[in-house]
Amino acid sequence: MTARLQPGGDGPAHAPTRTGTAHGNGPGHETGDGPGTAHGNGPGRGTGARHGNGPHDGNVTTPGADPWNDMGPETGAGHGHDTGHDTGIGHGTARPSGAGLRTGTAPVTGPGRGGGRRGPGSGGGRGRLRRSAPHPLRAEWLRGFAPWAGAGLLLALVWPVAAKADQWQGSWGATTYTLSSAAAMISVPFALAAGGWQGGRERRRRTTELRASTARTPLVQLLAAALPLACWLAAAQLLVTAGTLAACAPYASAGGPAYTVFAGNALTIGACAVLGHAAGRAVPLRLTAPVLAIGGYVTVGALGTSRSDARHLAFCMVQVLGDRDLAVWWYPLVSALWAAGLAAAAVLALTAYRRATALLPLAAALGAAALLVSTGDGLLRDNPLAHRQVCDTSTTPDICVNGTYPGMLPEVTRALSGLTGRLEGVRNLPVRYEDLWRDPHRGEAQLPNLSPLGWSTVRGKVTDPQQYAWEAAHMLVRQDCDEGPQPTRRIEATDEAVLRWLAPDPLSARIRTDGVKRARQDGDAEALARYRAEEEAYRRLTALSDGERRSWLGRYFATADECHPKPSEVPSL
């Protein structure tokens, strides 16, 4: 053993400086940087370690890229018998050498007697990187309950919205109302129930104590579990909204989507999921989820159908009926604030260290609710397009449709082409068919209703052109009067003959045939006499020449707008 003597002593130094290679009697080796050599006396084995003289093994590891080099501070723990050997902390002691201070305990880097595994530094210093554990949010986003809940809400919305496609395709207002109603009656209860079910999962899995032992605060734990669910449900709502708007766009000819309404609905759905999660965490029972679903459905339905201004407090229930009204831009956002404030207050009251902080979002929610109730009907404004008309002046009379669906004008003109062709050259007709939200003025006739969609029109087409023309002709013929003396039988027969000639309708013909058959079966002589008079008047009108018929119709329409004309003023057939 080569050693350097210290002044004042004649024995080996307590902390010898290694300058070469130390060999034990076993297979272990330790390599230094100098040319000297030192030999140990015991059977120790060294793989990045030095051992004392006895049968005990010491563990010494030097930090650095190569665990075999003794390059810096070294940490060891071993057993020695002589104070002259550097064995770490054990029965013997070693003073610091010039190579560095050796303190503490380090893991074994090579196989020892116990057959231990090689550490990360084994194999020439090339250790494999350990894969880090996935973030909790990643598990909640991809493999938790949230993706399945989003898929469930998507399926729950697609079927009822698609089933009513005839009633909203072609109208932005009807589309907005359909999506808002579906969000209020389906998405809100679904989100509350899904949040309540997820909030009680620790109780069902019996992991409450495990969750409480983690380092994250209760608020962070709740948000980490609730926010992915809220985002998935909001994304499902937005996906259905995008598909519905794409299906409406080819048939809608005026206006545009109400984006703030759809954004407010999505935010409200997310807030309801968080609110339900807080309720499920506070009351972790299996019945919490169905109770929240039923309670949300009943509450939204009761508020939405109320006639008071409290109906505006219903989540997502934007009261836009058709294209006549529009919601003010801040209405859906304030409604979302009302829901989000309640959710934030519930979360803070459940998890915050200072429960008084829940008063801030609660105050914001109450302020939003007060604004909604106090504004009332002011939350809706008139659609300026609903007060305009688009007209076709090439017909007699002119045909005008409402400005909210100008694309329907060619279709309506085509459906009324037979009627307007028969009226060509006739005097005393109304100037136009009007289509405004008011009673027609003098010289105007009401166009048959094109809204709500799903009845007369579907996807920009008139469903039954003959029936629609018959309704338009009925607007020209004498209207029924509620008060005063009824027209005579002759005038009634004349009106029916004119209506039948202007717009022949198979449905009306079947109704008249069934009426005659029933009157004969019942022996109703009065009804049979009325049917015979109508048939005789129609036969005489069709027997007239074109010129005679136009002249006679001109005299007839001069009195057609009077409820109680004098019998002498109405031309007879």
XYZ file of C-alpha atoms in Angstrom:
573
model
C 0.000 0.000 0.000
C 1.542 3.304 -1.034
C 0.760 6.149 1.350
C 1.933 9.660 2.076
C 3.214 10.354 5.617
C 1.894 13.392 7.429
C 4.226 15.549 9.463
C 4.295 14.601 13.135
C 3.316 10.985 12.587
C 5.064 7.828 11.580
C 2.096 5.800 10.415
C -0.096 5.936 7.366
C -2.281 8.963 6.969
C -5.930 8.758 8.066
C -7.041 10.002 4.680
C -4.691 8.538 2.105
C -4.594 10.064 -1.303
C -5.194 7.497 -4.019
C -2.935 7.926 -7.002
C -3.418 4.722 -8.859
C -5.517 1.600 -8.994
C -6.731 -0.224 -5.913
C -7.344 -3.917 -6.174
C -9.113 -6.118 -3.707
C -8.689 -9.822 -3.578
C -12.074 -10.161 -5.223
C -13.045 -9.237 -8.775
C -13.795 -5.553 -8.037
C -11.534 -2.750 -9.334
C -11.280 0.929 -8.708
C -9.393 3.168 -11.054
C -7.809 6.532 -10.172
C -5.846 9.056 -12.143
C -2.202 8.631 -10.991
C 0.468 6.054 -11.577
C 0.604 4.468 -8.107
C -0.966 1.187 -6.943
C -2.555 0.215 -3.653
C -3.800 -3.199 -2.594
C -6.401 -4.041 -0.012
C -6.182 -7.108 2.234
C -9.790 -8.222 2.464
C -12.077 -10.104 0.160
C -14.123 -7.025 -0.665
C -15.519 -6.466 -4.145
C -15.586 -2.968 -5.578
C -17.676 -1.687 -8.405
C -17.298 1.999 -7.850
C -16.698 1.230 -4.104
C -13.855 0.651 -1.690
C -13.947 -1.903 1.096
C -12.097 -2.297 4.363
C -10.050 -5.191 5.658
C -12.886 -7.274 6.979
C -15.563 -9.303 5.279
C -17.880 -6.323 5.196
C -18.682 -4.351 2.031
C -18.664 -0.575 1.877
C -20.699 1.457 -0.609
C -19.179 4.580 -2.073
C -20.501 6.337 -5.127
C -19.021 9.340 -6.792
C -21.540 11.645 -8.556
C -20.702 12.494 -12.123
C -21.100 11.166 -15.638
C -18.942 8.090 -14.913
C -19.611 6.304 -11.620
C -16.171 4.609 -11.772
C -14.122 7.787 -11.586
C -13.257 9.323 -8.269
C -13.627 12.920 -9.443
C -15.338 14.856 -6.702
C -17.280 14.716 -3.485
C -17.937 11.099 -2.628
C -20.611 9.717 -0.416
C -20.150 6.402 1.294
C -21.323 4.076 3.977
C -19.291 1.048 4.981
C -17.635 -0.923 7.728
C -13.900 -0.790 8.457
C -11.614 -2.157 11.133
C -8.655 0.198 10.872
C -8.609 3.937 10.964
C -6.082 3.976 8.230
C -8.524 2.884 5.533
C -11.035 5.079 3.744
C -14.272 3.156 4.313
C -16.863 5.915 4.792
C -19.065 6.033 7.834
C -18.842 2.795 9.814
C -16.837 1.294 12.632
C -13.787 3.148 11.419
C -13.553 6.760 10.328
C -11.825 8.431 7.441
C -10.862 12.029 7.215
C -11.439 14.033 4.059
C -8.809 13.593 1.380
C -7.661 15.925 -1.294
C -10.130 14.424 -3.770
C -13.142 15.806 -1.959
C -15.401 15.479 1.079
C -17.294 12.192 1.396
C -20.508 12.441 3.384
C -23.925 10.830 3.515
C -25.155 7.686 1.792
C -25.438 6.940 -1.915
C -27.143 4.061 -3.737
C -25.193 1.063 -4.910
C -24.131 1.404 -8.529
C -22.980 -2.135 -9.186
C -23.993 -5.663 -8.194
C -22.863 -6.557 -4.705
C -23.177 -9.680 -2.694
C -26.893 -9.286 -2.326
C -27.372 -9.407 -6.104
C -28.739 -5.841 -6.231
C -29.797 -4.284 -9.530
C -27.638 -1.927 -11.400
C -28.524 1.705 -10.893
C -29.180 4.304 -13.554
C -25.459 4.976 -13.876
C -24.422 1.415 -14.678
C -23.324 0.344 -18.089
C -20.663 2.919 -18.787
C -22.667 5.864 -17.456
C -25.471 5.615 -20.014
C -28.694 5.495 -18.018
C -32.179 5.209 -19.475
C -34.609 8.078 -18.803
C -37.632 7.152 -16.771
C -41.048 7.952 -18.272
C -42.778 10.604 -16.198
C -46.227 9.912 -14.818
C -49.097 11.428 -16.878
C -50.665 14.601 -15.604
C -53.988 14.080 -13.779
C -55.748 16.380 -16.205
C -54.651 14.199 -19.123
C -56.266 11.162 -17.534
C -59.475 13.108 -16.864
C -59.528 14.453 -20.414
C -58.911 11.204 -22.250
C -59.741 8.203 -20.064
C -62.131 9.425 -17.438
C -65.881 9.858 -17.250
C -65.839 13.170 -19.155
C -65.445 11.837 -22.737
C -68.307 9.374 -22.277
C -70.508 12.101 -20.823
C -69.758 14.346 -23.815
C -70.662 11.544 -26.228
C -73.872 10.872 -24.303
C -74.946 14.514 -24.463
C -74.131 14.605 -28.177
C -76.453 11.672 -28.841
C -79.126 13.084 -26.543
C -79.181 16.350 -28.520
C -78.843 15.093 -32.077
C -82.039 13.047 -32.214
C -84.585 15.662 -30.969
C -82.971 18.493 -32.931
C -82.867 16.448 -36.145
C -86.448 15.240 -35.621
C -87.650 18.865 -35.768
C -85.561 19.839 -38.778
C -88.695 20.723 -40.780
C -89.515 23.413 -38.227
C -86.178 25.258 -38.150
C -84.342 24.749 -41.441
C -84.568 28.041 -43.285
C -85.101 30.356 -40.306
C -82.301 31.634 -38.084
C -84.791 32.603 -35.409
C -86.424 29.169 -35.362
C -82.976 27.553 -35.280
C -81.951 29.709 -32.327
C -85.118 28.848 -30.447
C -84.730 25.115 -31.155
C -81.142 25.023 -29.945
C -81.927 27.095 -26.855
C -84.897 24.920 -25.951
C -82.842 21.749 -26.406
C -80.048 23.179 -24.259
C -82.482 24.196 -21.527
C -84.562 21.012 -21.403
C -81.867 18.428 -22.231
C -78.361 19.791 -21.745
C -78.914 21.554 -18.411
C -80.412 18.520 -16.589
C -77.832 16.260 -18.252
C -74.931 18.467 -17.133
C -76.238 18.682 -13.570
C -76.666 14.917 -13.380
C -73.269 14.168 -14.943
C -71.538 16.569 -12.574
C -73.350 15.110 -9.572
C -72.399 11.569 -10.567
C -68.749 12.452 -11.031
C -68.633 14.449 -7.814
C -69.509 11.384 -5.753
C -67.074 8.973 -7.360
C -64.535 9.114 -4.458
C -67.252 7.971 -2.111
C -68.249 5.131 -4.452
C -64.632 4.067 -4.979
C -63.744 4.538 -1.299
C -60.807 6.758 -2.165
C -61.806 9.791 -0.101
C -58.898 9.417 2.323
C -56.469 8.871 -0.544
C -57.634 12.048 -2.234
C -57.375 13.993 1.018
C -53.774 12.835 1.479
C -52.534 14.354 -1.785
C -50.531 17.561 -1.850
C -53.013 19.487 -3.983
C -55.525 21.761 -2.332
C -59.206 20.769 -2.284
C -60.004 23.550 -4.752
C -57.423 22.328 -7.251
C -58.609 18.737 -6.824
C -62.215 19.682 -7.518
C -61.397 21.819 -10.534
C -59.069 19.158 -11.970
C -61.984 16.708 -11.944
C -64.819 19.082 -12.873
C -63.332 21.262 -15.616
C -62.654 18.432 -18.131
C -66.273 17.310 -17.779
C -67.514 20.879 -18.211
C -65.389 21.351 -21.332
C -66.538 18.057 -22.877
C -70.209 18.898 -22.344
C -69.762 22.429 -23.681
C -67.931 21.016 -26.702
C -70.804 18.594 -27.372
C -73.272 21.486 -27.233
C -71.142 23.551 -29.623
C -70.735 20.615 -31.995
C -74.502 20.124 -32.248
C -74.892 23.880 -32.691
C -72.364 23.957 -35.530
C -74.072 21.068 -37.305
C -77.497 22.662 -36.927
C -76.324 26.022 -38.267
C -74.655 24.293 -41.214
C -77.944 22.513 -41.981
C -79.908 25.768 -41.762
C -77.611 27.954 -43.843
C -78.583 26.643 -47.342
C -82.259 27.502 -46.790
C -82.001 30.760 -44.801
C -82.051 33.815 -47.064
C -81.793 36.695 -44.571
C -80.332 37.471 -41.169
C -77.646 35.407 -39.517
C -76.829 33.209 -36.510
C -76.986 34.657 -33.009
C -73.458 33.705 -31.938
C -73.722 35.234 -28.472
C -76.727 33.022 -27.744
C -74.816 29.873 -28.621
C -71.712 30.972 -26.705
C -73.843 31.770 -23.660
C -75.528 28.372 -23.864
C -72.171 26.570 -23.950
C -70.873 28.538 -20.954
C -74.061 27.810 -19.055
C -73.764 24.077 -19.749
C -70.197 24.087 -18.421
C -71.276 26.009 -15.323
C -74.075 23.529 -14.676
C -71.563 20.661 -14.841
C -69.374 22.356 -12.213
C -72.428 23.152 -10.087
C -73.554 19.527 -10.236
C -70.034 18.342 -9.374
C -70.012 20.531 -6.266
C -73.413 19.170 -5.259
C -72.218 15.597 -5.808
C -69.088 16.242 -3.733
C -71.158 17.744 -0.916
C -73.799 14.968 -0.986
C -71.992 11.871 -2.334
C -75.031 9.657 -2.794
C -76.115 7.654 -5.814
C -79.473 9.434 -5.825
C -77.842 12.847 -6.140
C -77.464 12.614 -9.926
C -81.097 11.653 -10.754
C -82.408 14.197 -8.251
C -80.347 16.925 -9.915
C -81.582 15.880 -13.354
C -85.238 15.872 -12.360
C -84.913 19.059 -10.340
C -83.151 20.875 -13.176
C -85.763 19.778 -15.716
C -88.686 20.821 -13.535
C -87.118 24.146 -12.546
C -86.188 25.161 -16.069
C -89.569 24.060 -17.405
C -91.491 25.932 -14.707
C -89.503 29.127 -15.169
C -89.509 28.918 -18.963
C -93.297 28.643 -19.196
C -93.974 31.332 -16.616
C -95.571 34.572 -17.769
C -93.673 36.688 -15.262
C -90.286 38.240 -15.860
C -88.756 35.444 -13.776
C -88.886 33.273 -16.896
C -85.659 34.914 -18.029
C -83.853 33.218 -15.108
C -84.259 29.800 -16.740
C -80.860 28.545 -17.879
C -80.402 28.721 -21.689
C -84.092 29.510 -22.252
C -83.719 32.448 -24.658
C -87.273 33.465 -25.499
C -86.824 34.083 -29.235
C -89.882 32.917 -31.141
C -89.254 32.911 -34.866
C -87.700 35.778 -36.797
C -89.844 38.556 -35.426
C -87.638 39.221 -32.374
C -83.932 39.218 -31.671
C -82.165 38.864 -28.338
C -79.995 41.794 -27.276
C -76.349 40.832 -27.549
C -75.657 40.834 -23.793
C -78.716 38.819 -22.768
C -77.154 35.331 -23.214
C -73.871 36.444 -21.630
C -75.577 37.813 -18.518
C -77.614 34.606 -18.332
C -74.355 32.638 -18.451
C -72.945 34.853 -15.683
C -75.989 34.019 -13.575
C -75.221 30.293 -13.886
C -71.436 30.632 -13.596
C -71.751 32.765 -10.475
C -73.831 30.132 -8.736
C -71.343 27.420 -9.725
C -68.325 29.419 -8.531
C -70.031 30.245 -5.238
C -70.819 26.577 -4.620
C -67.240 25.523 -5.398
C -65.657 28.133 -3.135
C -68.084 27.437 -0.317
C -67.120 23.771 -0.508
C -63.352 23.947 -0.958
C -61.966 27.399 -0.162
C -59.961 27.959 3.011
C -61.890 31.167 3.521
C -65.513 30.418 2.858
C -66.343 34.115 2.769
C -64.775 34.354 -0.699
C -67.863 32.562 -2.040
C -69.812 35.745 -1.459
C -68.097 37.478 -4.394
C -69.348 35.165 -7.174
C -72.677 34.870 -5.397
C -73.046 38.646 -5.509
C -72.205 38.620 -9.221
C -74.832 35.922 -9.841
C -77.504 37.819 -7.920
C -76.640 41.013 -9.788
C -77.030 39.219 -13.125
C -80.359 37.748 -12.003
C -81.618 41.172 -10.908
C -80.639 42.636 -14.284
C -82.476 39.893 -16.172
C -85.668 40.207 -14.142
C -85.716 44.014 -14.131
C -85.149 44.266 -17.883
C -87.938 41.800 -18.685
C -89.246 42.097 -22.233
C -86.488 44.594 -22.987
C -84.171 41.621 -23.447
C -85.756 41.177 -26.884
C -85.845 43.758 -29.644
C -87.698 43.916 -32.934
C -86.002 42.441 -35.949
C -85.720 45.298 -38.484
C -86.093 42.830 -41.343
C -89.534 41.839 -40.037
C -90.849 45.321 -40.908
C -89.751 45.161 -44.541
C -91.147 43.397 -47.595
C -89.771 42.074 -50.842
C -92.324 42.299 -53.658
C -92.916 40.950 -57.155
C -94.816 43.599 -59.142
C -95.211 41.529 -62.302
C -98.333 39.780 -61.000
C -101.931 40.840 -60.317
C -102.116 41.584 -57.464
C -98.492 42.173 -56.416
C -96.984 39.500 -54.194
C -94.884 40.609 -51.226
C -93.133 38.378 -48.699
C -91.572 39.342 -45.403
C -87.991 40.575 -45.370
C -86.921 37.773 -43.032
C -87.254 35.198 -45.841
C -86.875 36.997 -49.191
C -85.704 33.781 -50.805
C -89.272 32.481 -50.601
C -90.597 35.052 -53.086
C -89.978 32.963 -56.259
C -91.502 29.898 -54.618
C -94.602 31.805 -53.481
C -94.999 33.432 -56.893
C -94.835 30.008 -58.520
C -97.430 28.579 -56.116
C -99.843 31.479 -56.830
C -99.250 31.565 -60.582
C -102.557 29.845 -61.345
C -104.496 32.275 -59.151
C -102.820 35.412 -60.486
C -103.275 34.170 -64.067
C -107.040 33.866 -63.588
C -107.196 37.368 -62.104
C -105.310 39.057 -64.923
C -107.354 41.954 -66.331
C -109.858 41.959 -63.447
C -110.630 45.339 -61.898
C -111.188 46.319 -58.227
C -108.636 43.844 -56.923
C -106.393 44.558 -53.926
C -103.123 46.202 -54.850
C -100.909 43.612 -53.227
C -100.613 40.626 -50.999
C -98.811 41.899 -47.920
C -96.828 39.878 -45.368
C -96.212 42.035 -42.301
C -96.927 41.563 -38.608
C -100.077 43.704 -38.772
C -103.549 43.731 -40.231
C -103.678 44.575 -43.942
C -104.580 48.095 -44.923
C -107.403 48.949 -47.306
C -106.449 47.819 -50.770
C -104.268 45.017 -49.409
C -104.858 41.317 -48.851
C -103.119 39.134 -46.302
C -100.682 36.598 -47.732
C -101.114 33.134 -46.227
C -98.677 32.498 -43.410
C -95.282 31.167 -44.335
C -94.279 30.831 -40.687
C -93.960 28.976 -38.465
C -91.979 26.647 -40.620
C -93.016 23.047 -40.974
C -96.576 23.785 -42.064
C -96.894 25.751 -45.304
C -93.167 25.763 -46.043
C -90.369 23.288 -45.415
C -86.747 23.909 -46.409
C -87.626 26.831 -48.661
C -90.450 25.048 -50.499
C -94.226 25.371 -50.323
C -95.460 22.006 -49.120
C -98.864 22.047 -50.888
C -99.092 24.679 -53.650
C -102.793 23.996 -54.356
C -103.773 24.361 -50.719
C -101.655 27.502 -50.432
C -103.342 29.017 -53.511
C -106.762 28.182 -52.069
C -105.848 29.995 -48.850
C -104.640 33.002 -50.855
C -107.896 33.066 -52.839
C -109.864 32.873 -49.607
C -108.127 36.106 -48.539
C -109.644 37.842 -51.578
C -113.179 36.516 -51.193
C -115.535 37.898 -48.594
C -114.296 37.314 -45.065
C -116.468 35.806 -42.361
C -117.984 38.380 -40.060
C -118.544 37.648 -36.411
C -121.228 40.231 -35.751
C -124.157 41.557 -37.697
C -126.524 39.851 -40.116
C -125.170 36.940 -42.086
C -125.051 37.077 -45.881
C -127.971 35.595 -47.721
C -127.864 32.114 -49.191
C -127.414 33.567 -52.674
C -124.370 35.619 -51.608
C -122.859 32.602 -49.842
C -123.335 30.479 -52.969
C -121.740 33.218 -55.100
C -118.720 33.523 -52.772
C -118.201 29.755 -52.787
C -118.442 29.610 -56.601
C -115.809 32.380 -56.994
C -113.449 30.705 -54.503
C -113.889 27.338 -56.209
C -113.148 28.799 -59.643
C -110.118 30.860 -58.584
C -108.309 28.056 -56.768
C -109.600 24.524 -57.374
C -108.415 22.351 -54.519
C -108.763 18.548 -54.332
C -109.119 18.662 -50.546
C -112.029 21.096 -50.760
C -113.640 18.952 -53.444
C -113.429 15.865 -51.195
C -114.877 17.783 -48.271
C -117.788 18.971 -50.407
C -118.434 15.459 -51.731
C -118.417 14.014 -48.207
C -120.759 16.784 -47.054
C -123.275 16.019 -49.794
C -123.146 12.306 -48.998
C -123.655 12.899 -45.291
C -126.553 15.311 -45.919
C -128.275 12.700 -48.062
C -127.780 10.010 -45.443
C -129.118 12.266 -42.689
C -131.941 13.634 -44.811
C -130.774 17.224 -44.240
C -132.809 19.088 -46.866
C -131.375 22.506 -45.948
C -127.793 21.365 -46.441
C -128.669 19.682 -49.715
C -130.326 22.878 -50.930
C -127.196 24.884 -50.068
C -124.947 22.463 -51.934
C -127.256 22.568 -54.987
C -127.183 26.386 -55.004
C -123.365 26.445 -54.824
C -123.085 23.912 -57.615
C -125.489 25.903 -59.828
C -123.573 29.166 -59.227
C -120.255 27.491 -60.063
C -121.710 26.022 -63.282
C -122.951 29.438 -64.438
C -119.602 31.122 -63.646
C -117.627 28.576 -65.642
C -120.083 28.907 -68.530
C -119.242 32.614 -69.003
C -116.787 33.679 -71.636
C -113.437 35.134 -70.559
C -114.513 38.744 -71.209
C -117.848 38.294 -69.480
C -116.202 36.596 -66.531
C -113.584 39.373 -66.089
C -116.340 42.007 -66.194
C -118.499 40.118 -63.716
C -115.511 39.501 -61.350
C -114.710 43.237 -61.448
C -118.206 44.037 -60.169
C -117.955 41.248 -57.581
C -114.607 42.382 -56.083
C -115.988 45.895 -55.711
C -118.086 44.490 -52.821
C -115.850 41.592 -51.693
C -114.248 43.539 -48.834
C -117.608 44.301 -47.180
C -118.858 42.009 -44.436
C -122.538 42.973 -44.784
C -123.150 44.077 -48.359
C -126.605 44.830 -49.643
C -127.917 41.903 -51.704
C -128.616 44.237 -54.585
C -124.969 45.340 -54.719
C -123.556 41.819 -55.187
C -123.876 40.683 -58.813
C -125.792 37.466 -59.249
C -124.998 34.501 -61.424
